[in-house]
Amino acid sequence: MKILIVDDNPDDRTVLRYIVQSRGHEVVLAGDGQEALTMASAHRPDIVISDVLMPVMDGFQFLRRLKQDARFASTPFIFYSASYIADQDRQLAASLGADGYIIKPREPSELWNDVERIIAGSDKKKSVIGELAGEDAEYFKRYSQIVAAKLEEKVLELEKTLAARKLAEDRLREREAFISNILETVDEGFIVVDRNYKILSANKAFCRFAGLPEDKVLGQPCYKVSHHIDRPCFEAGEDCAVRRTFATEAPHTATHVHVNVEGVEQHVETRSYPIADASGNIVSAIETITDVTEKKRLESHLRHSQKLEALGTLAAGVAHDFNNILNVIVGYGGLMEMTMPKDSPVSPYVREILTASERAARLTQSLLVFSRKQHAEFKPLEINELVDGMRKMALRLIGEDIETIIILAPEMLTVLGDCGQLEQVLMNLVTNARDAMPDGGFLRIETGHLIMDDAFVHLHGFGKPGAYALVSISDTGTGMNAVTRDKVFEPFFTTKEPGKGTGLGMSIAYGIITQHNGYINCYSEPGKGTTFRIYLPLVKTAFPETEGLKSAPVRGGSETILIADDDEAVRKLTRELLEKHGYKVMEARDGVDAVKKFADNTDKIGFVLLDIIMPRKSGCDALEEMRAIKSDIKALFISGYADEVISRKMIVEGGVEMIQKPARPVELLTKIREVLDT
Ligand code: ADP
Ligand code: MG
């Protein structure tokens, strides 16, 4: 059989055609009633299956016109249509001569069953012609009612479809906004580049990195935006992750130095991922760009402090041993001076030896300060007072062609510090500023306070959150280049002529400030001057001031003193000095020996003089054990250096005093007497 299928929807046409053809029938297709009439004339179908609502000419009109043609009066006609107002539809269809009305959608097999059933039925009433086929007035009345109703239904349906589509579109837009929001919010730069390295898409972070608006980024090659060059960066030797992704179709990472539009370098880590089109070809790549400049800065700051730490350990080791030697020189020199007749001809030589030793002692002292092995006396002090107190000294130091401005913060800036040491830091800084301004300039010292937060720490690469007093010292001098700036805190680094600079000023400042749990850093550019900033942790509550040491005349005594020192020369010297001043002396060569001798002679020994660092047992531990034997034992530490731990623990809590090597004889004797008499 030949079947004419009329439907304006190509999908429906295809389904119907398939159903019909698969049953071995021939198919003629038409998209609307008008076309169907032509096809019917040309092909003489045996059956017509038609949709109802169609453009140009709908199914009812088509049926009516067809039935008016005698050739098709008995051709079975089946409507296959979605139902809106089924009953009226069916009635009009039947009155126009339709043989059946199948409601869409229908399963293919059921549909065909329906078709066969309708054809079988139509055979019986083959000659019946539609009652309305000839009656215009009644036909138009019913037809227009139905079509109007149908159209209304259709409009409603379309409105529903539109609403659904709008909802779907809204959802899609929301989703897109959600995704783009994520991309816009993250700190990572994000671009999509095609195989020519042209940027197809970029997020805000990327534009921010580049320092360019989006329209200056999109469509540009990535090497132009990120490196400001006219050919791919890998041709200039860069390791390009995107290039490797295009070559291998796999994700890759690389590190780069990007340069933004202002010429600022950014260390970045890039990752790229392939994007394939529908047929699986890699057409573009996603590249994410993470700014690691800050990470690098933190790393470099850490490396810098580690280097200074290592130098400190080395310097402290040398200074410690050297101090023992100096101790002997100063000690015997002092003894010699004391015992020598005033008019001895060698007296000036001894004086020279002692002066030189004092210079050497100052040097080792500097190294100990740098390495934070120097004993410091922390007391609450006012930064404004300290700075103000330096005013006169600073003015005298710098001369007239340098104008000094001192600006003090209105608030109290109390820190826990060693006044002498902090003064030394300021002096060193002022001296350097003066040296940097041989032709005059401005020196500006300013105090203030600052809250260090996480953001500060991140930005600067150093610090611990908290409240700090800030002292900044700026000069308008020569400034420093990057190399000098990098080494400024290293001991013995100087750019000054031999004899002019020792290279110790800034390393001492560094050591002192670090020992104060503070920070010192420097901002400087050649020709633009220098600013050093010192940050010292502020204390909230003030401590009562402890009284300074009173000076006492040199006096000896008759007590028995146990001296413990692992350096034999030091022991020998001390014994001679003490014996000379009336004391009885016992010696111990380390901590263990000292405790043993003390235990054996507890009643005799009235005083112990302990080196802090000794083999087998430290001076601190030895003293603790002796105290267990006799709790009120009088003691004094003597040391080449004192760790913070030692100074804090024993000196603050244990109330034990300490004297620094090399100790001048008078100093040592005075201190011993002082401790004995308290
Ligand atoms: P010294 O002053 O003996 O050279 P420092 O440790 O005090 O040693 O300083 C080390 C070096 O740091 C100086 O030689 C100088 O190059 C540089 N420097 C320090 N402060 C300044 C400054 N205010 N302006 C320029 N350069 C400075
Ligand atoms: Mg200096």
XYZ file of C-alpha atoms and ligand atoms in Angstrom:
706
model
C 0.000 0.000 0.000
C 0.964 3.570 -0.547
C 0.471 5.780 2.481
C 0.525 9.580 2.503
C 1.882 10.961 5.749
C 1.152 14.616 6.457
C 2.789 16.290 9.417
C 4.588 19.589 9.869
C 6.892 18.124 12.514
C 9.815 16.375 10.798
C 10.445 14.114 13.809
C 6.891 12.882 13.831
C 7.105 12.383 10.070
C 10.236 10.306 10.478
C 8.724 8.101 13.165
C 5.592 7.511 11.139
C 7.541 6.773 8.017
C 9.616 4.249 9.871
C 6.519 2.511 11.258
C 4.905 2.354 7.842
C 7.971 1.330 5.897
C 8.885 -1.343 8.416
C 5.499 -2.921 7.629
C 6.471 -3.060 3.966
C 4.412 -0.124 2.719
C 5.339 2.727 0.472
C 5.429 6.229 1.944
C 4.695 9.659 0.530
C 5.463 12.619 2.764
C 3.991 16.079 3.001
C 4.579 18.925 5.495
C 1.148 20.571 5.365
C -2.309 20.242 3.845
C -1.523 22.229 0.726
C 1.476 20.093 -0.106
C -0.489 16.987 0.791
C -3.157 17.815 -1.797
C -0.509 18.061 -4.484
C 1.134 14.824 -3.339
C -2.200 13.066 -3.214
C -2.943 14.068 -6.822
C 0.472 12.981 -7.945
C 0.766 9.715 -6.016
C -2.753 8.520 -5.438
C -2.236 7.164 -1.912
C -4.251 4.269 -0.556
C -4.379 5.680 2.930
C -3.816 9.178 4.346
C -2.525 9.753 7.868
C -2.530 13.415 8.770
C -1.790 15.762 11.620
C -4.420 18.377 12.499
C -2.646 21.602 13.273
C -0.281 22.531 10.471
C 0.808 25.740 8.755
C -0.496 26.866 5.358
C -3.408 24.422 5.418
C -4.535 22.471 8.491
C -5.755 18.897 8.605
C -9.509 19.701 8.585
C -9.288 21.859 5.490
C -7.084 19.325 3.845
C -9.573 16.542 4.623
C -12.471 18.621 3.361
C -10.718 19.492 0.106
C -9.593 15.928 -0.369
C -13.051 14.531 0.143
C -14.458 17.046 -2.328
C -12.262 15.362 -4.908
C -14.121 12.313 -6.189
C -10.892 10.393 -6.674
C -10.343 10.290 -2.919
C -13.923 10.015 -1.722
C -13.322 6.529 -0.412
C -9.643 6.814 0.524
C -9.277 6.029 4.258
C -8.264 9.125 6.170
C -6.817 8.943 9.680
C -5.965 11.844 11.922
C -2.952 11.389 14.117
C -2.808 14.350 16.425
C -2.276 15.538 19.945
C -5.565 15.915 21.699
C -6.808 19.265 22.942
C -10.540 18.994 22.821
C -10.829 15.427 21.742
C -14.579 15.038 21.460
C -15.245 18.062 19.285
C -12.203 17.141 17.212
C -13.444 13.683 16.598
C -16.947 14.894 15.739
C -15.741 17.387 13.177
C -13.256 14.896 11.777
C -15.965 12.264 11.422
C -18.432 14.681 9.879
C -15.779 15.613 7.313
C -15.332 11.972 6.419
C -12.332 10.956 8.518
C -12.173 7.282 9.294
C -10.378 7.524 12.589
C -8.623 9.706 15.070
C -5.505 8.471 16.811
C -4.217 10.517 19.665
C -0.538 11.332 19.836
C 1.701 10.004 21.180
C 1.208 6.331 20.618
C 3.620 3.399 20.812
C 4.631 2.404 17.244
C 3.108 -1.099 17.413
C -0.119 0.177 18.973
C -0.267 2.944 16.427
C -0.087 0.477 13.596
C -2.713 -1.729 15.231
C -4.977 1.310 15.424
C -4.344 2.095 11.763
C -5.199 -1.451 10.711
C -8.333 -1.473 12.836
C -9.518 1.815 11.357
C -8.883 0.643 7.801
C -10.786 -2.537 8.422
C -13.746 -0.497 9.721
C -13.582 1.994 6.888
C -14.024 -0.781 4.338
C -17.553 -1.242 5.575
C -18.610 2.364 5.073
C -16.557 2.877 1.980
C -19.182 4.935 0.217
C -20.083 7.209 3.089
C -18.959 10.707 2.299
C -18.559 13.320 4.968
C -21.839 15.052 5.714
C -20.131 18.394 6.040
C -17.921 18.034 2.996
C -20.313 20.069 0.939
C -22.001 22.254 3.577
C -20.012 25.431 3.864
C -21.893 27.385 6.524
C -22.164 24.664 9.156
C -18.627 23.493 8.417
C -17.114 26.921 8.931
C -19.024 27.431 12.129
C -17.812 24.207 13.711
C -14.409 24.433 12.132
C -13.683 27.915 13.400
C -14.867 27.001 16.905
C -12.539 24.072 17.025
C -9.602 25.817 15.452
C -10.006 28.761 17.796
C -10.126 26.415 20.763
C -7.208 24.450 19.400
C -5.167 27.569 18.898
C -5.936 28.674 22.417
C -4.765 25.325 23.709
C -1.706 25.546 21.552
C -0.907 29.007 22.838
C -1.258 27.772 26.389
C 0.983 24.862 25.607
C 3.535 27.121 23.993
C 3.386 29.428 26.957
C 4.065 26.468 29.218
C 6.937 25.386 27.032
C 8.294 28.901 27.009
C 8.034 29.140 30.782
C 9.814 25.814 31.141
C 12.482 26.921 28.730
C 12.895 30.186 30.542
C 13.253 28.308 33.799
C 15.863 26.052 32.242
C 17.659 29.076 30.832
C 17.542 30.816 34.195
C 18.984 27.723 35.818
C 21.702 27.565 33.194
C 22.490 31.230 33.653
C 22.565 30.787 37.424
C 24.929 27.873 37.017
C 27.127 29.844 34.675
C 27.105 32.743 37.107
C 27.951 30.333 39.916
C 30.903 28.887 38.026
C 32.128 32.257 36.819
C 31.706 33.582 40.336
C 34.006 30.853 41.581
C 36.526 31.687 38.890
C 36.260 35.376 39.670
C 36.547 34.914 43.414
C 39.631 32.716 43.599
C 43.080 34.243 43.853
C 44.378 32.024 41.104
C 44.633 33.543 37.685
C 42.748 31.522 35.114
C 42.922 31.672 31.331
C 41.910 29.575 28.372
C 44.290 29.744 25.404
C 43.952 28.290 21.939
C 46.652 26.523 19.997
C 48.068 29.867 18.876
C 48.407 30.873 22.540
C 45.672 33.416 22.117
C 43.730 34.115 25.293
C 40.078 33.166 24.820
C 38.960 33.707 28.386
C 40.482 35.240 31.510
C 39.261 35.758 35.053
C 39.642 38.877 37.199
C 42.635 37.547 39.124
C 44.549 37.037 35.895
C 43.744 40.571 34.700
C 44.816 41.848 38.105
C 48.150 39.997 37.839
C 48.678 41.422 34.383
C 47.595 44.887 35.495
C 45.357 45.130 32.409
C 41.603 45.419 31.823
C 39.883 42.359 30.390
C 39.541 43.846 26.883
C 43.330 44.284 26.710
C 43.810 40.645 27.660
C 41.238 38.780 25.586
C 42.401 37.940 22.088
C 46.043 38.694 22.949
C 48.756 36.033 22.958
C 49.549 34.960 26.518
C 53.281 35.573 26.046
C 52.533 39.172 25.177
C 50.393 39.761 28.250
C 52.560 37.846 30.739
C 56.055 38.363 29.342
C 55.701 41.396 27.035
C 57.438 39.620 24.170
C 56.386 39.069 20.597
C 57.023 35.375 20.286
C 56.083 32.418 22.448
C 57.952 32.405 25.740
C 59.276 28.882 25.165
C 61.160 30.164 22.134
C 62.930 32.459 24.593
C 63.834 29.443 26.682
C 60.942 29.469 29.168
C 59.411 26.235 30.348
C 55.807 26.551 29.155
C 53.221 24.223 30.681
C 50.646 24.951 27.970
C 53.034 24.040 25.227
C 53.732 20.701 26.878
C 50.016 20.127 27.308
C 49.460 20.685 23.579
C 52.325 18.303 22.822
C 51.346 15.524 25.214
C 47.612 16.156 25.757
C 48.267 15.844 29.494
C 48.314 18.352 32.381
C 51.637 20.042 33.171
C 53.131 22.520 35.625
C 55.858 25.127 35.297
C 57.275 28.050 37.220
C 57.760 31.448 35.660
C 58.591 35.012 36.325
C 55.757 37.066 34.880
C 56.039 40.797 34.492
C 52.971 42.955 34.915
C 52.243 46.077 32.930
C 54.194 48.210 35.417
C 57.242 46.014 35.092
C 56.811 44.390 38.498
C 58.055 40.814 38.530
C 55.808 38.097 39.861
C 56.935 34.589 40.627
C 54.167 32.308 39.480
C 53.397 28.620 39.345
C 51.348 27.656 36.331
C 49.348 24.504 35.648
C 47.715 23.652 32.375
C 45.025 21.179 31.418
C 43.917 20.122 27.923
C 40.451 20.936 26.555
C 39.138 18.679 23.775
C 36.401 19.443 21.269
C 33.506 17.047 20.527
C 35.723 14.839 18.380
C 38.440 14.601 21.010
C 40.988 16.969 19.451
C 42.860 19.189 21.895
C 41.858 22.641 20.744
C 42.742 24.733 23.753
C 44.180 24.597 27.233
C 43.177 25.907 30.623
C 46.024 27.528 32.482
C 45.901 28.431 36.173
C 48.428 30.915 37.504
C 49.295 31.092 41.206
C 51.292 34.035 42.508
C 54.055 32.616 44.717
C 55.981 35.882 45.108
C 54.988 36.077 48.746
C 55.958 32.462 49.351
C 59.327 33.202 47.773
C 59.724 36.259 49.957
C 59.009 34.217 53.088
C 61.471 31.580 51.953
C 64.167 34.110 51.260
C 63.596 35.786 54.607
C 63.880 32.425 56.302
C 67.087 31.641 54.422
C 68.459 35.012 55.419
C 67.719 34.494 59.106
C 69.146 30.991 58.970
C 72.338 32.350 57.480
C 72.630 34.962 60.218
C 71.846 32.276 62.789
C 74.669 30.105 61.459
C 77.059 33.032 61.446
C 75.995 33.770 65.004
C 76.788 30.252 66.153
C 80.191 30.425 64.521
C 80.953 33.856 65.935
C 79.801 32.816 69.391
C 82.026 29.729 69.347
C 85.107 31.714 68.404
C 84.330 34.501 70.847
C 83.773 32.086 73.701
C 87.163 30.403 73.404
C 88.858 33.667 72.670
C 87.313 35.137 75.781
C 88.953 32.503 77.950
C 92.324 33.448 76.536
C 91.607 37.129 76.978
C 90.502 36.479 80.494
C 93.963 35.182 81.301
C 95.695 38.089 79.584
C 93.520 40.735 81.251
C 93.729 38.927 84.568
C 97.496 38.621 84.718
C 97.899 42.053 83.228
C 95.687 43.426 85.967
C 97.542 41.509 88.646
C 100.823 42.768 87.280
C 99.590 46.327 87.335
C 98.378 45.950 90.893
C 101.592 44.444 92.194
C 104.011 46.571 90.209
C 105.600 49.654 91.760
C 103.952 52.707 90.249
C 107.210 53.979 88.777
C 108.258 50.692 87.161
C 109.756 51.224 83.692
C 107.592 48.412 82.262
C 104.422 50.009 83.538
C 103.586 51.677 80.170
C 104.039 48.300 78.401
C 101.613 46.624 80.752
C 99.193 49.497 80.158
C 99.463 48.956 76.396
C 98.831 45.226 76.769
C 95.753 45.940 78.842
C 94.456 48.582 76.432
C 94.864 46.194 73.509
C 93.159 43.424 75.458
C 90.289 45.737 76.213
C 89.937 46.414 72.499
C 89.978 42.700 71.819
C 87.410 42.183 74.541
C 85.131 44.744 72.942
C 85.427 42.878 69.670
C 84.478 39.525 71.170
C 81.700 41.298 73.017
C 80.317 42.579 69.721
C 80.347 39.080 68.309
C 78.548 37.792 71.354
C 75.933 40.496 71.031
C 75.433 39.643 67.390
C 74.986 35.989 68.243
C 72.680 36.895 71.109
C 74.940 35.202 73.642
C 75.391 38.413 75.506
C 73.813 38.750 78.889
C 71.101 41.382 78.752
C 69.190 42.973 81.569
C 65.600 43.355 80.589
C 63.635 46.028 82.331
C 60.513 47.904 81.327
C 61.548 51.023 79.484
C 59.907 53.811 77.579
C 60.941 53.998 73.955
C 60.121 57.709 73.704
C 62.352 58.447 76.684
C 65.119 56.320 75.267
C 65.007 58.090 71.907
C 64.663 61.494 73.472
C 67.609 60.751 75.753
C 69.706 60.065 72.669
C 68.954 63.456 71.162
C 72.002 65.243 72.506
C 74.350 62.421 71.777
C 73.012 62.103 68.238
C 73.417 65.797 67.575
C 76.993 65.740 68.785
C 77.711 62.692 66.664
C 76.384 63.888 63.346
C 77.657 67.418 62.939
C 75.998 70.493 61.609
C 75.261 69.888 57.975
C 72.819 67.109 58.792
C 69.437 68.275 59.975
C 67.874 66.019 62.575
C 64.173 65.656 63.107
C 62.889 63.583 65.993
C 59.182 62.826 66.076
C 57.911 61.059 69.168
C 54.623 59.205 69.330
C 52.122 60.771 71.748
C 51.412 57.431 73.425
C 53.537 55.495 75.931
C 55.611 52.821 74.268
C 56.772 50.504 77.007
C 58.954 47.589 76.019
C 60.989 45.105 77.994
C 64.544 45.906 77.098
C 68.139 46.455 77.987
C 68.558 50.204 77.944
C 72.292 50.145 77.213
C 71.906 47.695 74.378
C 69.054 49.580 72.728
C 71.023 52.818 72.995
C 73.859 51.056 71.260
C 71.536 50.047 68.413
C 70.410 53.642 67.940
C 73.990 54.894 68.046
C 75.057 52.408 65.408
C 72.159 53.398 63.165
C 72.799 57.113 63.596
C 76.503 56.610 62.903
C 75.754 54.773 59.685
C 73.278 57.441 58.623
C 75.938 60.077 59.205
C 78.478 58.110 57.178
C 75.948 57.807 54.355
C 75.491 61.602 54.205
C 79.003 63.033 53.829
C 77.575 66.129 52.143
C 74.773 66.666 54.595
C 71.107 65.774 54.487
C 68.220 64.920 56.750
C 68.058 62.418 59.549
C 64.638 61.576 60.808
C 63.932 59.469 63.856
C 60.339 58.604 64.528
C 58.563 56.473 67.084
C 55.143 54.956 66.857
C 53.289 51.802 67.413
C 51.984 49.121 65.161
C 49.774 46.068 65.370
C 51.308 43.219 63.452
C 48.588 41.018 62.048
C 48.682 38.019 59.757
C 48.444 40.301 56.737
C 51.557 42.170 57.865
C 53.455 38.928 58.388
C 52.413 37.717 54.949
C 53.336 40.940 53.261
C 56.708 41.415 54.927
C 57.785 37.826 55.318
C 58.642 38.253 58.993
C 56.997 38.916 62.309
C 54.689 37.433 64.873
C 51.241 38.945 65.408
C 51.056 41.374 68.313
C 51.515 45.006 69.358
C 54.910 46.578 68.701
C 56.731 49.789 69.319
C 58.197 51.055 66.086
C 61.316 53.161 65.768
C 62.297 54.245 62.302
C 65.510 55.954 61.386
C 65.651 57.459 57.920
C 68.431 59.256 56.144
C 68.697 60.971 52.788
C 72.107 59.468 52.154
C 73.694 57.294 49.507
C 71.357 54.343 50.014
C 72.268 50.758 49.279
C 72.077 48.456 46.328
C 70.466 45.032 46.584
C 73.729 43.215 47.376
C 74.627 45.536 50.238
C 71.078 45.496 51.537
C 71.216 41.721 51.605
C 74.422 41.592 53.606
C 73.943 44.605 55.826
C 73.391 42.537 59.002
C 76.293 40.164 58.428
C 79.225 40.558 60.800
C 82.313 42.101 59.205
C 80.401 43.207 56.139
C 81.396 46.756 55.357
C 81.635 48.892 52.259
C 83.748 51.444 54.065
C 87.466 51.945 53.627
C 89.757 49.857 55.793
C 90.026 51.550 59.180
C 86.740 53.381 58.708
C 84.296 50.531 59.100
C 84.309 47.344 61.133
C 81.173 45.860 59.636
C 79.916 45.101 63.109
C 77.472 47.953 63.734
C 74.492 46.466 61.995
C 75.174 42.907 63.061
C 75.213 44.094 66.662
C 71.949 45.924 66.084
C 70.497 42.775 64.581
C 71.651 40.608 67.489
C 70.303 42.984 70.095
C 66.940 43.481 68.476
C 66.523 39.762 67.898
C 67.382 39.083 71.526
C 64.619 41.523 72.411
C 62.209 39.353 70.399
C 61.981 42.207 67.956
C 62.688 42.737 64.290
C 64.873 45.093 62.369
C 64.747 45.577 58.663
C 65.938 47.974 56.109
C 64.470 49.726 53.090
C 66.981 51.337 50.854
C 67.652 52.237 47.272
C 70.808 53.665 45.780
C 70.593 57.451 45.725
C 67.311 57.540 47.588
C 68.408 57.085 51.174
C 67.748 54.448 53.759
C 65.176 53.671 56.389
C 65.767 51.182 59.155
C 62.731 50.063 61.090
C 62.891 48.484 64.498
C 59.906 46.632 65.906
C 59.923 45.808 69.618
C 57.105 43.961 71.355
C 55.116 46.283 73.613
C 54.420 45.221 77.182
C 51.062 45.926 78.696
C 51.850 46.139 82.398
C 54.791 47.971 83.813
C 57.188 46.202 86.180
C 58.670 47.881 89.236
C 62.077 49.305 88.477
C 64.928 47.416 90.053
C 67.690 49.485 91.474
C 70.964 49.734 89.631
C 74.094 48.219 91.064
C 75.856 50.331 93.621
C 79.579 50.586 93.229
C 81.679 49.369 96.103
C 85.374 49.704 96.901
C 87.642 46.767 96.033
C 87.657 44.455 98.995
C 88.872 40.927 99.525
C 87.846 38.435 102.203
C 88.779 35.284 104.054
C 86.038 32.896 102.927
C 86.753 29.699 101.053
C 85.750 29.939 97.423
C 85.203 26.974 95.133
C 85.969 27.855 91.537
C 84.709 25.597 88.775
C 86.031 26.181 85.256
C 87.128 23.755 82.587
C 89.836 26.115 81.405
C 92.936 25.500 83.458
C 94.520 28.868 82.727
C 91.382 30.641 83.841
C 91.299 28.597 87.067
C 94.917 29.379 87.773
C 94.441 33.087 87.210
C 91.316 33.273 89.331
C 92.981 31.338 92.147
C 95.929 33.736 92.171
C 93.658 36.766 92.145
C 91.447 35.509 94.929
C 94.280 34.236 97.101
C 96.000 37.554 96.675
C 92.929 39.143 98.227
C 92.779 36.853 101.224
C 90.397 34.160 100.067
C 91.064 30.434 100.326
C 90.494 28.676 97.023
C 89.429 25.201 95.919
C 89.354 24.232 92.250
C 87.039 21.988 90.254
C 87.555 21.180 86.577
C 83.904 20.589 85.650
C 80.373 20.482 87.056
C 80.571 16.934 88.374
C 83.892 17.604 90.083
C 82.461 20.797 91.576
C 79.438 19.051 93.097
C 81.686 16.326 94.551
C 84.127 18.828 96.098
C 81.203 20.831 97.469
C 79.590 17.759 99.002
C 82.887 16.812 100.671
C 83.533 20.318 102.017
C 80.058 21.784 102.487
C 80.850 23.436 105.814
C 84.092 24.945 104.621
C 82.961 26.433 101.309
C 81.304 29.824 101.621
C 81.082 30.768 97.979
C 81.078 29.119 94.562
C 82.221 30.766 91.357
C 80.900 28.755 88.419
C 81.600 28.813 84.744
C 78.275 28.187 83.009
C 79.334 26.042 80.074
C 81.420 23.110 81.302
C 81.781 19.505 80.186
C 79.824 16.739 81.921
C 77.677 19.126 83.942
C 76.790 22.771 83.357
C 77.297 25.398 86.017
C 73.538 25.792 86.364
C 72.932 22.107 86.970
C 75.868 21.909 89.364
C 74.499 24.824 91.361
C 71.090 23.217 91.590
C 72.647 20.068 93.081
C 74.711 22.093 95.508
C 71.590 23.916 96.606
C 70.019 20.587 97.354
C 72.890 20.053 99.779
C 72.931 23.584 101.149
C 70.057 25.785 100.085
C 71.543 29.210 100.909
C 74.858 28.725 99.129
C 76.226 31.959 97.734
C 77.171 31.771 94.094
C 78.204 33.759 91.064
C 78.281 32.652 87.466
C 81.051 33.678 85.164
C 80.706 33.048 81.499
C 81.890 33.773 78.029
C 78.265 33.860 77.121
C 74.922 33.263 78.584
C 72.142 31.686 76.673
C 68.763 33.291 77.082
C 67.601 30.144 78.840
C 70.390 30.395 81.366
C 69.987 34.081 81.976
C 66.235 33.794 82.343
C 66.092 30.657 84.419
C 68.922 31.098 86.886
C 69.458 34.782 86.915
C 65.881 35.923 87.043
C 64.269 33.055 88.967
C 67.243 31.791 90.931
C 68.504 35.231 91.844
C 72.039 34.299 90.851
C 74.183 37.026 89.375
C 76.459 36.608 86.446
C 79.664 38.242 85.391
C 80.891 38.399 81.855
C 84.296 37.136 80.710
C 86.796 38.601 80.377
C 86.220 40.026 83.814
C 88.503 42.729 85.070
C 89.963 41.737 88.465
C 88.387 44.716 90.243
C 85.021 43.892 88.790
C 85.217 40.249 89.806
C 86.380 41.024 93.331
C 83.675 43.629 93.790
C 80.978 41.322 92.582
C 82.089 38.448 94.817
C 82.123 40.686 97.875
C 78.718 42.056 96.968
C 77.169 38.600 96.742
C 78.858 37.480 99.957
C 77.572 40.520 101.814
C 73.939 40.300 100.801
P 80.230 49.655 59.094
O 79.440 50.872 59.406
O 81.379 49.475 60.019
O 80.601 49.509 57.681
P 77.778 48.327 59.640
O 77.442 46.920 60.043
O 77.328 49.401 60.555
O 79.315 48.385 59.427
O 77.183 48.573 58.216
C 77.485 47.681 57.192
C 77.335 48.338 55.839
O 75.971 48.601 55.599
C 78.002 49.664 55.681
O 79.351 49.527 55.335
C 77.180 50.297 54.561
O 77.592 49.812 53.324
C 75.811 49.748 54.798
N 74.952 50.708 55.497
C 74.542 50.623 56.777
N 73.740 51.656 57.073
C 73.642 52.421 55.967
C 72.952 53.647 55.627
N 72.204 54.282 56.526
N 73.075 54.124 54.370
C 73.813 53.458 53.462
N 74.483 52.331 53.725
C 74.406 51.804 54.941
Mg 78.398 51.203 61.168
